[in-house]
Amino acid sequence: DTGVSQNPRHKITKRGQNVTFRCDPISEHNRLYWYRQTLGQGPEFLTYFQNEAQLEKSRLLSDRFSAERPKGSFSTLEIQRTEQGDSAMYLCASSLAGRTGELFFGEGSRLTVL
Amino acid sequence: QKEVEQDPGPLSVPEGAIVSLNCTYSNSAFQYFMWYRQYSRKGPELLMYTYSSGNKEDGRFTAQVDKSSKYISLFIRDSQPSDSATYLCATMNRDDKIIFGKGTRLHILP
């Protein structure tokens, strides 16, 4: 399977714990996006990378959220001191620069904070 | 005002009908417009990608952009039960950030 891969698919955690999600994009794609989606809403932009450079981070994202793409390949999204409001589906997508609107999404990582 | 507005539905239509899904956007500088389809518990998948105004057709799907009224539409002909999903319109700003609408839930009734 050469699509976008996300792990874990589902994470249940207690409030205050840290969680980390991983995204493996399509290998030749240099752009990588993170989105958050809650029930009944469209995907909400969090951040995106071109290769290893983080180009933009949403102002809605608190300091508890951090994302990395250390070698321009896979990416991690870490949420520190989770809160119940962080419960959502976290979606990763990749694309080729120049064909940016053509996002290829993974199946998402669902976070439940108890 | 949200950058992309979309009626969440749900929209229920009988099989075989023509479906019309619509969005409005706020920024006249937007040039790229997309429609994504999302099945339950899956990530969105790209359906249509258009640049500027006009129509684009792909099989049973037609995307339409009217920049003068900042209105984008997706038409589905001969709708099938397998078309039941959430349809997300999206646009791209000058910083290459893709902005999505809330999505419209569509049910095709057999």
PDB file of C-alpha atoms in Angstrom:
ATOM      1  CA  ASP A   1       0.000   0.000   0.000  1.00  0.00           C
ATOM      2  CA  THR A   2       1.610   3.283  -1.094  1.00  0.00           C
ATOM      3  CA  GLY A   3      -0.980   5.637   0.394  1.00  0.00           C
ATOM      4  CA  VAL A   4      -0.687   7.893   3.452  1.00  0.00           C
ATOM      5  CA  SER A   5      -0.351   5.876   6.624  1.00  0.00           C
ATOM      6  CA  GLN A   6      -1.263   7.080  10.125  1.00  0.00           C
ATOM      7  CA  ASN A   7      -0.620   5.437  13.468  1.00  0.00           C
ATOM      8  CA  PRO A   8      -2.133   4.688  15.856  1.00  0.00           C
ATOM      9  CA  ARG A   9      -5.622   4.596  14.382  1.00  0.00           C
ATOM     10  CA  HIS A  10      -7.234   5.113  17.759  1.00  0.00           C
ATOM     11  CA  LYS A  11      -5.774   6.380  21.025  1.00  0.00           C
ATOM     12  CA  ILE A  12      -7.612   6.569  24.338  1.00  0.00           C
ATOM     13  CA  THR A  13      -5.849   8.543  27.040  1.00  0.00           C
ATOM     14  CA  LYS A  14      -6.514  10.237  30.328  1.00  0.00           C
ATOM     15  CA  ARG A  15      -6.565  13.989  30.668  1.00  0.00           C
ATOM     16  CA  GLY A  16      -3.110  15.378  31.297  1.00  0.00           C
ATOM     17  CA  GLN A  17      -1.207  12.654  29.437  1.00  0.00           C
ATOM     18  CA  ASN A  18       0.921  13.273  26.352  1.00  0.00           C
ATOM     19  CA  VAL A  19       0.131  11.599  23.034  1.00  0.00           C
ATOM     20  CA  THR A  20       2.028  11.349  19.765  1.00  0.00           C
ATOM     21  CA  PHE A  21       0.695  10.520  16.316  1.00  0.00           C
ATOM     22  CA  ARG A  22       2.769   9.497  13.324  1.00  0.00           C
ATOM     23  CA  CYS A  23       2.142  10.093   9.642  1.00  0.00           C
ATOM     24  CA  ASP A  24       3.981   8.460   6.747  1.00  0.00           C
ATOM     25  CA  PRO A  25       3.162  10.349   3.537  1.00  0.00           C
ATOM     26  CA  ILE A  26       3.316   9.133  -0.045  1.00  0.00           C
ATOM     27  CA  SER A  27       7.039   8.832  -0.653  1.00  0.00           C
ATOM     28  CA  GLU A  28       7.494  11.381  -3.442  1.00  0.00           C
ATOM     29  CA  HIS A  29       5.258  14.027  -1.818  1.00  0.00           C
ATOM     30  CA  ASN A  30       7.127  16.995  -0.350  1.00  0.00           C
ATOM     31  CA  ARG A  31       4.141  18.711   1.283  1.00  0.00           C
ATOM     32  CA  LEU A  32       2.579  17.305   4.453  1.00  0.00           C
ATOM     33  CA  TYR A  33      -0.477  18.712   6.236  1.00  0.00           C
ATOM     34  CA  TRP A  34      -2.100  18.065   9.602  1.00  0.00           C
ATOM     35  CA  TYR A  35      -5.807  18.704  10.122  1.00  0.00           C
ATOM     36  CA  ARG A  36      -8.191  18.153  13.027  1.00  0.00           C
ATOM     37  CA  GLN A  37     -11.792  17.101  12.475  1.00  0.00           C
ATOM     38  CA  THR A  38     -14.613  16.902  14.988  1.00  0.00           C
ATOM     39  CA  LEU A  39     -18.064  15.417  14.446  1.00  0.00           C
ATOM     40  CA  GLY A  40     -20.137  17.338  11.944  1.00  0.00           C
ATOM     41  CA  GLN A  41     -17.291  19.670  11.020  1.00  0.00           C
ATOM     42  CA  GLY A  42     -14.909  19.889   8.114  1.00  0.00           C
ATOM     43  CA  PRO A  43     -11.177  19.382   8.570  1.00  0.00           C
ATOM     44  CA  GLU A  44      -9.578  22.290  10.428  1.00  0.00           C
ATOM     45  CA  PHE A  45      -6.056  23.265   9.374  1.00  0.00           C
ATOM     46  CA  LEU A  46      -3.353  22.793  12.015  1.00  0.00           C
ATOM     47  CA  THR A  47       0.009  23.039  10.271  1.00  0.00           C
ATOM     48  CA  TYR A  48       1.914  22.076   7.169  1.00  0.00           C
ATOM     49  CA  PHE A  49       5.450  21.287   6.011  1.00  0.00           C
ATOM     50  CA  GLN A  50       7.368  21.524   2.815  1.00  0.00           C
ATOM     51  CA  ASN A  51      10.093  18.924   3.149  1.00  0.00           C
ATOM     52  CA  GLU A  52      11.370  19.416   6.728  1.00  0.00           C
ATOM     53  CA  ALA A  53      10.390  23.096   7.013  1.00  0.00           C
ATOM     54  CA  GLN A  54       7.228  23.956   8.932  1.00  0.00           C
ATOM     55  CA  LEU A  55       5.704  26.721   6.805  1.00  0.00           C
ATOM     56  CA  GLU A  56       2.621  27.650   8.776  1.00  0.00           C
ATOM     57  CA  LYS A  57       0.999  26.845  12.071  1.00  0.00           C
ATOM     58  CA  SER A  58      -2.608  27.714  12.868  1.00  0.00           C
ATOM     59  CA  ARG A  59      -3.155  30.481  15.393  1.00  0.00           C
ATOM     60  CA  LEU A  60      -5.781  28.212  16.914  1.00  0.00           C
ATOM     61  CA  LEU A  61      -3.082  25.750  17.881  1.00  0.00           C
ATOM     62  CA  SER A  62      -2.011  26.103  21.485  1.00  0.00           C
ATOM     63  CA  ASP A  63       1.556  25.682  22.692  1.00  0.00           C
ATOM     64  CA  ARG A  64       0.638  22.164  23.788  1.00  0.00           C
ATOM     65  CA  PHE A  65       0.704  21.066  20.161  1.00  0.00           C
ATOM     66  CA  SER A  66       3.937  20.502  18.295  1.00  0.00           C
ATOM     67  CA  ALA A  67       4.682  18.894  14.968  1.00  0.00           C
ATOM     68  CA  GLU A  68       7.924  17.806  13.367  1.00  0.00           C
ATOM     69  CA  ARG A  69       9.091  16.374  10.093  1.00  0.00           C
ATOM     70  CA  PRO A  70      12.759  15.790  10.857  1.00  0.00           C
ATOM     71  CA  LYS A  71      14.056  14.413   7.570  1.00  0.00           C
ATOM     72  CA  GLY A  72      11.304  15.554   5.257  1.00  0.00           C
ATOM     73  CA  SER A  73       9.716  12.123   5.282  1.00  0.00           C
ATOM     74  CA  PHE A  74       7.436  11.012   8.143  1.00  0.00           C
ATOM     75  CA  SER A  75       5.911  13.516  10.566  1.00  0.00           C
ATOM     76  CA  THR A  76       4.836  13.403  14.202  1.00  0.00           C
ATOM     77  CA  LEU A  77       2.174  15.434  15.967  1.00  0.00           C
ATOM     78  CA  GLU A  78       2.501  15.605  19.742  1.00  0.00           C
ATOM     79  CA  ILE A  79      -0.128  16.880  22.125  1.00  0.00           C
ATOM     80  CA  GLN A  80       1.072  17.570  25.649  1.00  0.00           C
ATOM     81  CA  ARG A  81      -1.149  17.659  28.739  1.00  0.00           C
ATOM     82  CA  THR A  82      -4.200  16.532  26.797  1.00  0.00           C
ATOM     83  CA  GLU A  83      -7.602  18.049  27.539  1.00  0.00           C
ATOM     84  CA  GLN A  84     -11.051  16.665  26.798  1.00  0.00           C
ATOM     85  CA  GLY A  85     -11.453  19.301  24.094  1.00  0.00           C
ATOM     86  CA  ASP A  86      -8.582  17.690  22.199  1.00  0.00           C
ATOM     87  CA  SER A  87     -10.778  14.675  21.433  1.00  0.00           C
ATOM     88  CA  ALA A  88     -11.031  14.598  17.642  1.00  0.00           C
ATOM     89  CA  MET A  89      -9.859  12.872  14.502  1.00  0.00           C
ATOM     90  CA  TYR A  90      -6.372  13.987  13.500  1.00  0.00           C
ATOM     91  CA  LEU A  91      -5.886  13.742   9.757  1.00  0.00           C
ATOM     92  CA  CYS A  92      -2.639  13.804   7.848  1.00  0.00           C
ATOM     93  CA  ALA A  93      -2.436  14.564   4.135  1.00  0.00           C
ATOM     94  CA  SER A  94       0.366  14.856   1.624  1.00  0.00           C
ATOM     95  CA  SER A  95       0.757  16.466  -1.780  1.00  0.00           C
ATOM     96  CA  LEU A  96       3.281  17.547  -4.352  1.00  0.00           C
ATOM     97  CA  ALA A  97       4.255  21.218  -4.290  1.00  0.00           C
ATOM     98  CA  GLY A  98       2.647  22.730  -7.371  1.00  0.00           C
ATOM     99  CA  ARG A  99      -0.335  20.390  -7.042  1.00  0.00           C
ATOM    100  CA  THR A 100      -1.118  21.508  -3.533  1.00  0.00           C
ATOM    101  CA  GLY A 101      -4.908  21.323  -3.797  1.00  0.00           C
ATOM    102  CA  GLU A 102      -4.644  17.620  -4.517  1.00  0.00           C
ATOM    103  CA  LEU A 103      -4.343  16.325  -0.995  1.00  0.00           C
ATOM    104  CA  PHE A 104      -4.098  12.621  -0.312  1.00  0.00           C
ATOM    105  CA  PHE A 105      -5.402  11.870   3.163  1.00  0.00           C
ATOM    106  CA  GLY A 106      -4.680   9.057   5.529  1.00  0.00           C
ATOM    107  CA  GLU A 107      -7.483   7.362   7.442  1.00  0.00           C
ATOM    108  CA  GLY A 108      -6.831   9.470  10.505  1.00  0.00           C
ATOM    109  CA  SER A 109      -5.933   8.947  14.134  1.00  0.00           C
ATOM    110  CA  ARG A 110      -8.860   9.209  16.500  1.00  0.00           C
ATOM    111  CA  LEU A 111      -8.069  10.643  19.931  1.00  0.00           C
ATOM    112  CA  THR A 112     -10.361  10.150  22.902  1.00  0.00           C
ATOM    113  CA  VAL A 113      -9.414  12.012  26.078  1.00  0.00           C
ATOM    114  CA  LEU A 114     -11.198  10.773  29.191  1.00  0.00           C
TER     115      LEU A 114
ATOM    116  CA  GLN B   1     -17.667  35.415   8.238  1.00  0.00           C
ATOM    117  CA  LYS B   2     -16.153  31.995   7.670  1.00  0.00           C
ATOM    118  CA  GLU B   3     -13.917  31.682   4.634  1.00  0.00           C
ATOM    119  CA  VAL B   4     -15.919  28.777   3.217  1.00  0.00           C
ATOM    120  CA  GLU B   5     -19.608  28.281   4.010  1.00  0.00           C
ATOM    121  CA  GLN B   6     -21.460  25.060   3.328  1.00  0.00           C
ATOM    122  CA  ASP B   7     -24.891  23.824   4.351  1.00  0.00           C
ATOM    123  CA  PRO B   8     -24.332  20.694   6.510  1.00  0.00           C
ATOM    124  CA  GLY B   9     -27.564  19.001   5.420  1.00  0.00           C
ATOM    125  CA  PRO B  10     -28.416  16.185   5.599  1.00  0.00           C
ATOM    126  CA  LEU B  11     -29.644  16.029   2.040  1.00  0.00           C
ATOM    127  CA  SER B  12     -31.713  12.994   1.039  1.00  0.00           C
ATOM    128  CA  VAL B  13     -32.548  12.285  -2.595  1.00  0.00           C
ATOM    129  CA  PRO B  14     -33.892   9.224  -4.431  1.00  0.00           C
ATOM    130  CA  GLU B  15     -31.567   7.064  -6.472  1.00  0.00           C
ATOM    131  CA  GLY B  16     -31.145   8.329 -10.015  1.00  0.00           C
ATOM    132  CA  ALA B  17     -31.832  11.974  -9.159  1.00  0.00           C
ATOM    133  CA  ILE B  18     -29.496  14.853  -9.924  1.00  0.00           C
ATOM    134  CA  VAL B  19     -27.780  16.144  -6.799  1.00  0.00           C
ATOM    135  CA  SER B  20     -26.694  19.754  -6.396  1.00  0.00           C
ATOM    136  CA  LEU B  21     -24.236  20.667  -3.625  1.00  0.00           C
ATOM    137  CA  ASN B  22     -23.146  24.242  -3.042  1.00  0.00           C
ATOM    138  CA  CYS B  23     -20.676  26.411  -1.166  1.00  0.00           C
ATOM    139  CA  THR B  24     -19.856  30.079  -0.905  1.00  0.00           C
ATOM    140  CA  TYR B  25     -16.490  31.613  -0.129  1.00  0.00           C
ATOM    141  CA  SER B  26     -15.475  35.011   1.118  1.00  0.00           C
ATOM    142  CA  ASN B  27     -12.134  35.909  -0.458  1.00  0.00           C
ATOM    143  CA  SER B  28     -12.172  36.903  -4.110  1.00  0.00           C
ATOM    144  CA  ALA B  29      -8.432  36.142  -4.301  1.00  0.00           C
ATOM    145  CA  PHE B  30      -9.047  32.390  -4.034  1.00  0.00           C
ATOM    146  CA  GLN B  31      -8.215  30.703  -7.343  1.00  0.00           C
ATOM    147  CA  TYR B  32      -8.280  26.959  -6.681  1.00  0.00           C
ATOM    148  CA  PHE B  33     -11.408  25.069  -5.688  1.00  0.00           C
ATOM    149  CA  MET B  34     -11.793  21.439  -4.737  1.00  0.00           C
ATOM    150  CA  TRP B  35     -14.468  18.936  -3.815  1.00  0.00           C
ATOM    151  CA  TYR B  36     -13.617  16.041  -1.535  1.00  0.00           C
ATOM    152  CA  ARG B  37     -15.773  13.053  -0.608  1.00  0.00           C
ATOM    153  CA  GLN B  38     -15.570  11.489   2.834  1.00  0.00           C
ATOM    154  CA  TYR B  39     -17.103   8.171   3.798  1.00  0.00           C
ATOM    155  CA  SER B  40     -17.807   7.440   7.441  1.00  0.00           C
ATOM    156  CA  ARG B  41     -14.629   6.772   9.467  1.00  0.00           C
ATOM    157  CA  LYS B  42     -12.411   7.402   6.441  1.00  0.00           C
ATOM    158  CA  GLY B  43     -10.174  10.245   5.347  1.00  0.00           C
ATOM    159  CA  PRO B  44     -11.419  12.604   2.613  1.00  0.00           C
ATOM    160  CA  GLU B  45     -10.614  11.758  -1.007  1.00  0.00           C
ATOM    161  CA  LEU B  46     -10.287  14.254  -3.821  1.00  0.00           C
ATOM    162  CA  LEU B  47     -13.153  14.252  -6.333  1.00  0.00           C
ATOM    163  CA  MET B  48     -12.697  17.395  -8.392  1.00  0.00           C
ATOM    164  CA  TYR B  49     -10.072  20.128  -8.671  1.00  0.00           C
ATOM    165  CA  THR B  50     -10.751  23.312 -10.619  1.00  0.00           C
ATOM    166  CA  TYR B  51      -8.898  26.528 -11.286  1.00  0.00           C
ATOM    167  CA  SER B  52     -10.704  29.853 -11.587  1.00  0.00           C
ATOM    168  CA  SER B  53     -14.190  30.089 -13.099  1.00  0.00           C
ATOM    169  CA  GLY B  54     -16.001  27.630 -15.316  1.00  0.00           C
ATOM    170  CA  ASN B  55     -17.099  24.012 -15.420  1.00  0.00           C
ATOM    171  CA  LYS B  56     -15.208  20.769 -15.164  1.00  0.00           C
ATOM    172  CA  GLU B  57     -16.767  17.391 -15.848  1.00  0.00           C
ATOM    173  CA  ASP B  58     -15.598  13.930 -14.805  1.00  0.00           C
ATOM    174  CA  GLY B  59     -18.009  11.091 -15.433  1.00  0.00           C
ATOM    175  CA  ARG B  60     -21.174  11.700 -13.442  1.00  0.00           C
ATOM    176  CA  PHE B  61     -19.643  14.644 -11.589  1.00  0.00           C
ATOM    177  CA  THR B  62     -19.549  18.299 -12.690  1.00  0.00           C
ATOM    178  CA  ALA B  63     -17.861  21.060 -10.704  1.00  0.00           C
ATOM    179  CA  GLN B  64     -18.828  24.656 -11.363  1.00  0.00           C
ATOM    180  CA  VAL B  65     -17.196  27.857 -10.137  1.00  0.00           C
ATOM    181  CA  ASP B  66     -18.779  31.302 -10.399  1.00  0.00           C
ATOM    182  CA  LYS B  67     -16.183  33.782  -9.188  1.00  0.00           C
ATOM    183  CA  SER B  68     -18.457  36.780  -9.679  1.00  0.00           C
ATOM    184  CA  SER B  69     -20.793  35.485  -6.965  1.00  0.00           C
ATOM    185  CA  LYS B  70     -18.132  33.485  -5.056  1.00  0.00           C
ATOM    186  CA  TYR B  71     -20.215  30.344  -5.487  1.00  0.00           C
ATOM    187  CA  ILE B  72     -19.018  26.800  -6.127  1.00  0.00           C
ATOM    188  CA  SER B  73     -21.205  23.825  -6.981  1.00  0.00           C
ATOM    189  CA  LEU B  74     -20.945  20.089  -7.466  1.00  0.00           C
ATOM    190  CA  PHE B  75     -23.537  18.234  -9.525  1.00  0.00           C
ATOM    191  CA  ILE B  76     -23.925  14.467  -9.415  1.00  0.00           C
ATOM    192  CA  ARG B  77     -25.929  12.870 -12.222  1.00  0.00           C
ATOM    193  CA  ASP B  78     -27.669   9.515 -11.953  1.00  0.00           C
ATOM    194  CA  SER B  79     -26.969   9.372  -8.225  1.00  0.00           C
ATOM    195  CA  GLN B  80     -26.237   5.959  -6.701  1.00  0.00           C
ATOM    196  CA  PRO B  81     -26.509   4.673  -3.104  1.00  0.00           C
ATOM    197  CA  SER B  82     -22.700   4.432  -3.146  1.00  0.00           C
ATOM    198  CA  ASP B  83     -22.606   8.232  -3.498  1.00  0.00           C
ATOM    199  CA  SER B  84     -23.926   8.518   0.076  1.00  0.00           C
ATOM    200  CA  ALA B  85     -21.155  10.326   1.925  1.00  0.00           C
ATOM    201  CA  THR B  86     -20.137  13.735   3.214  1.00  0.00           C
ATOM    202  CA  TYR B  87     -19.032  16.151   0.495  1.00  0.00           C
ATOM    203  CA  LEU B  88     -16.514  18.818   1.464  1.00  0.00           C
ATOM    204  CA  CYS B  89     -15.829  21.883  -0.603  1.00  0.00           C
ATOM    205  CA  ALA B  90     -12.416  23.482  -0.221  1.00  0.00           C
ATOM    206  CA  THR B  91     -10.356  26.330  -1.498  1.00  0.00           C
ATOM    207  CA  MET B  92      -6.714  27.295  -1.323  1.00  0.00           C
ATOM    208  CA  ASN B  93      -5.385  30.646  -0.155  1.00  0.00           C
ATOM    209  CA  ARG B  94      -2.236  32.332  -1.411  1.00  0.00           C
ATOM    210  CA  ASP B  95      -0.192  30.634   1.312  1.00  0.00           C
ATOM    211  CA  ASP B  96      -1.186  27.204  -0.068  1.00  0.00           C
ATOM    212  CA  LYS B  97      -3.387  26.514   2.946  1.00  0.00           C
ATOM    213  CA  ILE B  98      -6.394  24.381   2.057  1.00  0.00           C
ATOM    214  CA  ILE B  99      -9.556  25.578   3.806  1.00  0.00           C
ATOM    215  CA  PHE B 100     -12.558  23.286   4.050  1.00  0.00           C
ATOM    216  CA  GLY B 101     -16.253  23.870   4.491  1.00  0.00           C
ATOM    217  CA  LYS B 102     -18.214  21.961   7.133  1.00  0.00           C
ATOM    218  CA  GLY B 103     -19.315  19.343   4.632  1.00  0.00           C
ATOM    219  CA  THR B 104     -22.776  18.321   3.418  1.00  0.00           C
ATOM    220  CA  ARG B 105     -24.060  14.878   4.370  1.00  0.00           C
ATOM    221  CA  LEU B 106     -25.737  13.243   1.384  1.00  0.00           C
ATOM    222  CA  HIS B 107     -28.042  10.226   1.515  1.00  0.00           C
ATOM    223  CA  ILE B 108     -29.100   8.515  -1.709  1.00  0.00           C
ATOM    224  CA  LEU B 109     -32.253   6.502  -1.067  1.00  0.00           C
ATOM    225  CA  PRO B 110     -32.547   3.197  -2.980  1.00  0.00           C
TER     226      PRO B 110
END
